């Protein structure tokens, strides 16, 4: 372990330092959330046996009591669970999104907090999940799809561009900022290898830039939550003090929870209103601060996209294979469905605008996986349930199924949960599950 880092931790923790040192020899805490958009907690534990106990940090969150891995498990594939370090669920609990809120997750990949926000929205409201790095944005998108989220717009844009577009519109904004990752040292060796005081300072400056952008998106009385997975004061309380000094239209809200510890006092600023989580609290480490915008903000208007004329193949699919009756958009040969209008995000690159139903390829309509995992759209589709364990395994491996069902595209359910789809010729279902979701 880096000696300079340990000295900084000793200065920070003081009487808690020895307890922290003792945690360095322990395995990192692991946890998961149950996706209540698709299943109740009661039904989840009635169906699946997982050694765990409830986490203190958030609703629907659990700490694993086993070394078993669940990334290839059936409940994971069905989008019924999301693997998440326990303390990472704390920030959204503090943000407390409500149904009908508009929420911006500005640094959203890989998607743990965005999918948690979507659970709190319960299918209502609008979630904008943004990630600046294109590869990480694709991971974010895959998790949005897998968990069946239907009211999210996923963007791959800069903080400046996306917050300019959403200026004054958002009820809640989350900045789970890129950081030095001191709370991830046991899990990610690269975070430890990259650590230096210079890196900490560099991260703090980057975080200030992101926060300055985020504030622009808030409406009056809107809530901003700033979180990191690091312990460094420069990235945490000192950034909070900087916000309070720089932006007089924000006030710091005291976080009133039973877990963690108060933040470190910086000058005359009430930075003790923030919250710190340490490994002694049954989480690897998190910092959370909560702000409220107390002044009015100018509202940027959003244009609504107009749909291209639906092709005969799309109209046939909608008429014959789905009962969906809400908004439909055809743009650039891609067809989307959603509860909300389809807003024009201008020069922000949009990876997903609510639910991607499918694409028109050579005048032929081809459905998309998201249509069959979406909690909004999938229940309206023709489908068949696989009850035999061998059939389930065959499908998850990408094999065809010998099953007499009506011709056409058909959703595949396992344990009454959609996992993907296939195309039937009447007796055989050709597997359409994406290769990246198949098991060996």
Coordinates of C-alpha atoms in Angstrom, one line a residue:
X1 CA 0.0 0.0 0.0
X2 CA 1.3 3.5 -0.9
X3 CA 2.9 5.0 2.2
X4 CA 1.8 8.6 1.4
X5 CA -1.8 7.4 0.9
X6 CA -1.7 5.7 4.3
X7 CA -0.3 8.9 6.0
X8 CA -3.1 10.9 4.5
X9 CA -5.6 8.4 5.7
X10 CA -4.1 8.5 9.2
X11 CA -4.4 12.3 9.3
X12 CA -8.0 12.1 8.0
X13 CA -9.3 9.3 10.2
X14 CA -7.3 9.8 13.4
X15 CA -8.8 7.5 16.0
X16 CA -10.5 5.4 13.3
X17 CA -7.3 4.8 11.4
X18 CA -6.4 1.4 13.1
X19 CA -9.9 0.1 12.3
X20 CA -9.5 1.2 8.7
X21 CA -6.1 -0.6 8.5
X22 CA -7.7 -3.8 9.7
X23 CA -10.2 -3.7 6.9
X24 CA -7.4 -3.7 4.3
X25 CA -6.9 -7.5 4.9
X26 CA -10.6 -8.2 4.3
X27 CA -12.3 -9.1 1.0
X28 CA -14.1 -6.3 -0.6
X29 CA -17.8 -6.0 0.2
X30 CA -20.0 -7.2 -2.7
X31 CA -23.7 -6.6 -3.2
X32 CA -26.6 -6.4 -5.5
X33 CA -29.9 -4.7 -6.0
X34 CA -33.2 -6.3 -6.9
X35 CA -34.8 -4.7 -9.9
X36 CA -38.3 -4.0 -8.6
X37 CA -39.4 -2.8 -12.1
X38 CA -39.5 -6.5 -13.0
X39 CA -40.0 -8.4 -9.7
X40 CA -40.9 -7.9 -6.1
X41 CA -38.3 -8.6 -3.4
X42 CA -40.6 -11.3 -2.0
X43 CA -40.9 -13.1 -5.3
X44 CA -37.2 -12.8 -6.0
X45 CA -36.2 -14.6 -2.8
X46 CA -39.0 -17.1 -3.2
X47 CA -37.6 -18.0 -6.6
X48 CA -33.8 -17.7 -6.1
X49 CA -31.6 -18.8 -3.2
X50 CA -28.8 -16.2 -2.6
X51 CA -26.9 -15.9 0.6
X52 CA -27.1 -12.3 1.6
X53 CA -28.5 -9.8 4.1
X54 CA -30.2 -6.4 3.6
X55 CA -27.9 -3.4 3.1
X56 CA -28.2 -0.3 5.3
X57 CA -27.6 2.1 2.5
X58 CA -30.7 1.8 0.2
X59 CA -34.0 0.1 -0.5
X60 CA -33.9 -3.1 -2.5
X61 CA -30.1 -3.4 -1.8
X62 CA -28.3 -6.4 -0.4
X63 CA -24.8 -7.5 0.8
X64 CA -23.6 -10.9 -0.4
X65 CA -22.6 -13.4 2.3
X66 CA -21.0 -15.7 -0.3
X67 CA -18.1 -15.6 -2.7
X68 CA -20.3 -16.9 -5.5
X69 CA -20.5 -14.8 -8.7
X70 CA -23.8 -14.0 -10.3
X71 CA -22.8 -12.2 -13.6
X72 CA -23.8 -15.3 -15.7
X73 CA -26.7 -16.3 -13.5
X74 CA -30.3 -16.6 -14.7
X75 CA -31.7 -13.7 -12.5
X76 CA -28.9 -11.5 -13.8
X77 CA -29.7 -12.4 -17.5
X78 CA -33.4 -11.7 -16.9
X79 CA -32.6 -8.3 -15.6
X80 CA -33.9 -9.1 -12.1
X81 CA -30.7 -8.0 -10.3
X82 CA -27.8 -5.6 -10.7
X83 CA -24.4 -6.3 -9.1
X84 CA -23.3 -3.2 -7.1
X85 CA -20.9 -2.5 -4.3
X86 CA -23.1 -1.8 -1.3
X87 CA -22.1 1.8 -0.5
X88 CA -22.5 2.8 -4.1
X89 CA -26.3 2.6 -3.7
X90 CA -26.3 5.3 -1.1
X91 CA -26.1 8.3 -3.4
X92 CA -29.4 7.6 -5.2
X93 CA -31.1 7.0 -1.9
X94 CA -30.0 10.5 -0.9
X95 CA -31.1 11.9 -4.3
X96 CA -34.5 10.4 -3.7
X97 CA -36.1 10.6 -7.2
X98 CA -39.9 10.6 -7.3
X99 CA -42.3 9.4 -10.0
X100 CA -42.7 12.1 -12.7
X101 CA -39.3 13.7 -11.8
X102 CA -36.9 14.6 -14.6
X103 CA -33.5 13.3 -13.6
X104 CA -30.1 13.7 -15.1
X105 CA -27.3 11.2 -14.3
X106 CA -24.4 13.2 -15.8
X107 CA -21.6 10.6 -15.4
X108 CA -23.7 7.5 -15.7
X109 CA -21.6 4.5 -16.8
X110 CA -21.7 1.6 -16.1
X111 CA -25.3 2.2 -15.1
X112 CA -25.7 1.2 -11.4
X113 CA -27.0 4.5 -10.3
X114 CA -29.0 5.1 -13.5
X115 CA -30.8 1.8 -13.2
X116 CA -31.4 2.5 -9.5
X117 CA -32.9 6.0 -10.4
X118 CA -35.2 4.3 -12.9
X119 CA -36.5 2.0 -10.1
X120 CA -37.3 5.0 -8.0
X121 CA -39.2 6.6 -10.9
X122 CA -41.3 3.4 -11.2
X123 CA -41.7 3.8 -15.0
X124 CA -42.8 7.4 -14.8
X125 CA -40.8 10.6 -15.2
X126 CA -37.8 10.9 -17.5
X127 CA -34.2 9.8 -17.0
X128 CA -31.4 11.2 -19.0
X129 CA -28.3 9.0 -18.6
X130 CA -25.2 10.6 -20.0
X131 CA -21.7 9.2 -20.4
X132 CA -18.8 11.0 -22.1
X133 CA -16.7 8.0 -22.9
X134 CA -18.1 6.1 -25.9
X135 CA -17.1 2.5 -24.8
X136 CA -18.5 3.1 -21.3
X137 CA -21.6 4.5 -22.8
X138 CA -22.2 1.2 -24.6
X139 CA -21.9 -0.7 -21.3
X140 CA -24.4 1.8 -19.8
X141 CA -26.8 1.2 -22.7
X142 CA -26.6 -2.6 -22.3
X143 CA -27.5 -2.4 -18.6
X144 CA -30.4 -0.1 -19.4
X145 CA -31.7 -2.7 -21.9
X146 CA -31.1 -5.7 -19.6
X147 CA -33.1 -4.2 -16.7
X148 CA -35.9 -3.3 -19.0
X149 CA -35.9 0.5 -18.5
X150 CA -38.3 2.2 -20.8
X151 CA -38.2 5.9 -19.8
X152 CA -34.5 6.7 -20.3
X153 CA -32.7 8.7 -22.9
X154 CA -29.1 7.5 -23.1
X155 CA -26.6 10.0 -24.4
X156 CA -22.8 10.0 -25.2
X157 CA -22.1 13.7 -24.8
X158 CA -20.0 16.2 -22.9
X159 CA -21.3 17.8 -19.6
X160 CA -21.3 21.2 -21.3
X161 CA -23.5 20.2 -24.3
X162 CA -26.0 18.1 -22.4
X163 CA -26.5 20.6 -19.6
X164 CA -26.9 23.4 -22.0
X165 CA -29.7 21.6 -23.7
X166 CA -31.4 20.7 -20.4
X167 CA -30.8 24.1 -18.9
X168 CA -33.2 24.8 -16.0
X169 CA -35.3 21.6 -16.7
X170 CA -34.2 19.0 -14.2
X171 CA -35.8 18.2 -10.8
X172 CA -32.8 16.1 -9.8
X173 CA -29.2 15.9 -11.0
X174 CA -26.7 13.2 -10.0
X175 CA -22.9 13.8 -10.4
X176 CA -21.2 10.5 -9.5
X177 CA -17.9 12.0 -10.6
X178 CA -14.8 10.3 -12.0
X179 CA -12.4 10.3 -9.0
X180 CA -9.1 8.9 -7.7
X181 CA -11.1 5.8 -6.5
X182 CA -9.5 5.3 -3.1
X183 CA -12.5 3.3 -2.1
X184 CA -11.9 0.8 -4.9
X185 CA -8.3 -0.1 -4.1
X186 CA -9.2 -3.6 -3.0
X187 CA -11.3 -4.3 -6.0
X188 CA -9.3 -2.5 -8.7
X189 CA -5.5 -2.6 -8.5
X190 CA -5.2 0.0 -11.3
X191 CA -6.8 2.6 -9.1
X192 CA -4.0 2.0 -6.6
X193 CA -1.3 2.0 -9.3
X194 CA -2.6 5.3 -10.7
X195 CA -2.8 7.0 -7.3
X196 CA -0.8 10.1 -6.4
X197 CA -1.5 13.5 -4.8
X198 CA -1.1 15.0 -8.3
X199 CA -3.8 12.7 -9.6
X200 CA -6.1 13.6 -6.6
X201 CA -5.7 17.3 -7.5
X202 CA -6.3 16.7 -11.2
X203 CA -9.5 14.8 -10.3
X204 CA -10.7 17.6 -8.1
X205 CA -10.3 20.1 -10.9
X206 CA -12.2 17.9 -13.3
X207 CA -14.9 17.4 -10.8
X208 CA -15.4 21.2 -10.4
X209 CA -15.8 21.6 -14.1
X210 CA -18.5 18.8 -14.2
X211 CA -20.3 20.3 -11.2
X212 CA -20.3 23.8 -12.7
X213 CA -22.1 22.3 -15.8
X214 CA -24.5 20.2 -13.7
X215 CA -25.7 23.2 -11.7
X216 CA -27.0 24.8 -15.0
X217 CA -29.5 22.0 -15.6
X218 CA -31.3 22.4 -12.2
X219 CA -34.7 24.1 -12.0
X220 CA -35.5 26.2 -8.9
X221 CA -35.8 23.9 -5.8
X222 CA -34.0 21.2 -7.8
X223 CA -31.7 18.8 -6.0
X224 CA -28.1 18.1 -6.9
X225 CA -26.3 15.1 -5.4
X226 CA -22.5 14.9 -5.7
X227 CA -20.8 11.7 -4.9
X228 CA -17.4 10.0 -5.2
X229 CA -15.9 6.6 -4.3
X230 CA -12.8 8.3 -2.8
X231 CA -11.7 9.5 0.6
X232 CA -9.6 12.5 -0.4
X233 CA -10.8 15.8 1.1
X234 CA -9.7 17.7 -2.0
X235 CA -12.3 15.7 -4.1
X236 CA -14.9 15.8 -1.4
X237 CA -15.4 18.5 1.3
X238 CA -13.1 21.0 -0.4
X239 CA -15.2 20.7 -3.6
X240 CA -18.3 21.3 -1.5
X241 CA -16.8 24.4 0.1
X242 CA -15.8 25.6 -3.4
X243 CA -19.4 25.2 -4.7
X244 CA -20.8 27.1 -1.7
X245 CA -18.3 29.9 -2.2
X246 CA -18.7 30.1 -6.0
X247 CA -22.5 29.5 -6.5
X248 CA -24.7 31.5 -4.2
X249 CA -27.8 30.1 -5.7
X250 CA -27.1 26.7 -4.1
X251 CA -27.5 25.7 -0.4
X252 CA -26.1 22.6 1.2
X253 CA -28.8 20.2 2.6
X254 CA -28.0 18.2 5.6
X255 CA -28.1 14.4 4.9
X256 CA -30.0 12.9 7.7
X257 CA -29.3 9.1 7.7
X258 CA -28.2 6.6 10.2
X259 CA -25.3 5.2 8.2
X260 CA -21.8 6.5 7.7
X261 CA -20.2 9.6 9.4
X262 CA -20.5 13.3 9.1
X263 CA -18.1 15.0 6.6
X264 CA -15.1 17.0 7.6
X265 CA -15.5 20.6 8.5
X266 CA -13.9 23.0 6.1
X267 CA -13.6 26.6 7.4
X268 CA -17.0 28.2 8.1
X269 CA -18.8 26.1 5.6
X270 CA -21.3 23.5 6.9
X271 CA -19.5 20.6 5.1
X272 CA -20.3 18.4 8.1
X273 CA -23.7 18.2 6.4
X274 CA -22.2 15.7 3.9
X275 CA -21.8 12.0 4.5
X276 CA -18.8 9.6 4.4
X277 CA -18.9 5.8 4.2
X278 CA -15.9 3.8 5.2
X279 CA -15.1 0.0 5.1
X280 CA -16.0 -0.2 8.7
X281 CA -19.6 0.7 7.7
X282 CA -20.0 -2.4 5.5
X283 CA -19.2 -0.6 2.3
X284 CA -15.9 0.0 0.5
X285 CA -16.2 3.8 0.6
X286 CA -18.4 6.7 -0.7
X287 CA -18.9 10.4 -0.2
X288 CA -22.2 12.2 -0.7
X289 CA -23.2 15.8 -0.7
X290 CA -26.7 17.2 -1.3
X291 CA -27.5 20.7 -2.6
X292 CA -30.7 22.6 -3.4
X293 CA -31.0 25.4 -6.0
X294 CA -32.7 28.3 -4.2
X295 CA -32.9 30.7 -7.2
X296 CA -34.8 30.7 -10.4
X297 CA -33.2 29.4 -13.6
X298 CA -33.9 30.0 -17.2
X299 CA -35.7 27.2 -19.0
X300 CA -34.4 25.9 -22.3
X301 CA -37.2 24.8 -24.6
X302 CA -37.0 21.4 -26.3
X303 CA -38.2 20.6 -29.7
X304 CA -40.1 17.4 -30.4
X305 CA -39.0 15.1 -33.3
X306 CA -41.5 14.3 -36.0
X307 CA -41.8 10.7 -37.1
X308 CA -41.1 9.6 -40.6
X309 CA -44.0 7.7 -42.3
X310 CA -44.2 4.1 -41.0
X311 CA -43.3 1.5 -43.5
X312 CA -45.8 -1.4 -44.3
X313 CA -43.6 -3.9 -42.5
X314 CA -43.6 -1.8 -39.3
X315 CA -47.4 -1.2 -39.5
X316 CA -47.8 -5.0 -39.9
X317 CA -45.7 -5.7 -36.9
X318 CA -47.5 -3.2 -34.7
X319 CA -50.9 -4.4 -35.9
X320 CA -50.3 -8.1 -35.7
X321 CA -47.7 -8.7 -33.0
X322 CA -48.2 -6.0 -30.4
X323 CA -51.0 -4.2 -28.6
X324 CA -48.8 -1.1 -27.8
X325 CA -50.8 2.1 -28.2
X326 CA -48.5 4.9 -27.0
X327 CA -45.9 7.1 -28.8
X328 CA -44.1 5.7 -31.8
X329 CA -41.2 7.4 -33.7
X330 CA -39.5 6.3 -36.9
X331 CA -36.2 8.1 -37.6
X332 CA -33.2 7.0 -39.8
X333 CA -34.9 3.5 -40.2
X334 CA -35.0 3.0 -36.4
X335 CA -38.3 2.7 -34.6
X336 CA -38.8 3.8 -31.0
X337 CA -41.6 3.5 -28.5
X338 CA -42.2 5.4 -25.3
X339 CA -44.5 7.2 -22.9
X340 CA -42.9 10.6 -23.5
X341 CA -42.6 12.7 -26.6
X342 CA -39.4 12.1 -28.5
X343 CA -37.3 15.2 -27.8
X344 CA -34.7 16.6 -30.2
X345 CA -31.3 16.5 -28.4
X346 CA -29.7 18.5 -31.2
X347 CA -25.9 18.0 -31.3
X348 CA -25.9 15.6 -28.3
X349 CA -25.3 12.0 -29.6
X350 CA -28.3 9.9 -28.5
X351 CA -27.7 6.2 -28.1
X352 CA -31.3 5.4 -27.1
X353 CA -34.5 7.4 -27.0
X354 CA -36.7 5.4 -24.7
X355 CA -37.3 1.9 -26.2
X356 CA -35.8 0.8 -29.5
X357 CA -38.4 -1.5 -31.0
X358 CA -36.4 -2.4 -34.1
X359 CA -34.9 -1.4 -37.4
X360 CA -35.9 -1.4 -41.1
X361 CA -33.2 -3.3 -43.0
X362 CA -33.7 -3.6 -46.8
X363 CA -37.4 -2.8 -46.4
X364 CA -37.8 -5.5 -43.8
X365 CA -38.6 -4.9 -40.2
X366 CA -36.2 -6.5 -37.7
X367 CA -37.1 -6.2 -33.9
X368 CA -34.5 -5.3 -31.3
X369 CA -33.7 -7.0 -28.0
X370 CA -34.8 -3.9 -26.1
X371 CA -38.4 -4.4 -27.3
X372 CA -38.5 -7.8 -25.6
X373 CA -36.9 -6.7 -22.3
X374 CA -38.7 -3.4 -21.8
X375 CA -41.1 -3.4 -19.0
X376 CA -43.3 -1.0 -21.0
X377 CA -43.3 -2.7 -24.4
X378 CA -42.6 -6.4 -23.9
X379 CA -45.9 -7.3 -22.2
X380 CA -47.7 -6.2 -25.4
X381 CA -45.9 -8.7 -27.6
X382 CA -46.6 -12.2 -28.7
X383 CA -44.6 -14.6 -26.5
X384 CA -44.0 -18.1 -25.3
X385 CA -42.8 -19.3 -21.9
X386 CA -40.0 -21.9 -21.6
X387 CA -40.7 -24.2 -18.7
X388 CA -38.2 -27.0 -19.4
X389 CA -34.7 -26.5 -18.0
X390 CA -33.1 -28.0 -21.2
X391 CA -35.0 -25.6 -23.4
X392 CA -33.9 -22.7 -21.1
X393 CA -30.2 -23.8 -21.4
X394 CA -30.5 -24.2 -25.2
X395 CA -32.0 -20.8 -25.7
X396 CA -29.4 -19.1 -23.4
X397 CA -26.6 -20.7 -25.5
X398 CA -28.1 -19.3 -28.7
X399 CA -29.5 -22.6 -30.1
X400 CA -32.8 -23.0 -32.1
X401 CA -35.8 -24.3 -30.3
X402 CA -38.1 -27.1 -31.6
X403 CA -41.4 -25.5 -30.6
X404 CA -44.7 -25.2 -32.4
X405 CA -45.9 -21.6 -32.2
X406 CA -47.5 -19.3 -34.8
X407 CA -45.2 -17.9 -37.5
X408 CA -43.4 -14.6 -36.9
X409 CA -41.4 -13.0 -34.2
X410 CA -42.0 -14.3 -30.7
X411 CA -40.8 -13.1 -27.3
X412 CA -39.2 -15.7 -25.0
X413 CA -40.1 -15.8 -21.4
X414 CA -38.4 -17.8 -18.6
X415 CA -40.1 -17.9 -15.2
X416 CA -42.6 -15.4 -16.6
X417 CA -39.8 -12.9 -17.4
X418 CA -38.7 -11.9 -20.9
X419 CA -35.1 -12.7 -21.8
X420 CA -35.2 -12.1 -25.6
X421 CA -36.9 -13.3 -28.8
X422 CA -36.8 -15.5 -31.8
X423 CA -38.5 -16.0 -35.1
X424 CA -40.8 -18.9 -35.7
X425 CA -41.5 -20.7 -38.9
X426 CA -44.4 -22.6 -37.2
X427 CA -42.3 -25.4 -35.8
X428 CA -38.8 -24.1 -35.1
X429 CA -37.9 -20.9 -33.3
X430 CA -34.7 -19.3 -34.7
X431 CA -32.7 -17.7 -31.8
X432 CA -32.3 -13.9 -31.9
X433 CA -30.7 -13.4 -28.5
X434 CA -27.6 -11.1 -28.9
X435 CA -24.3 -13.0 -28.9
X436 CA -23.0 -11.0 -26.0
X437 CA -25.8 -12.3 -23.8
X438 CA -25.3 -15.9 -24.6
X439 CA -23.7 -18.4 -22.2
X440 CA -21.2 -21.1 -23.1

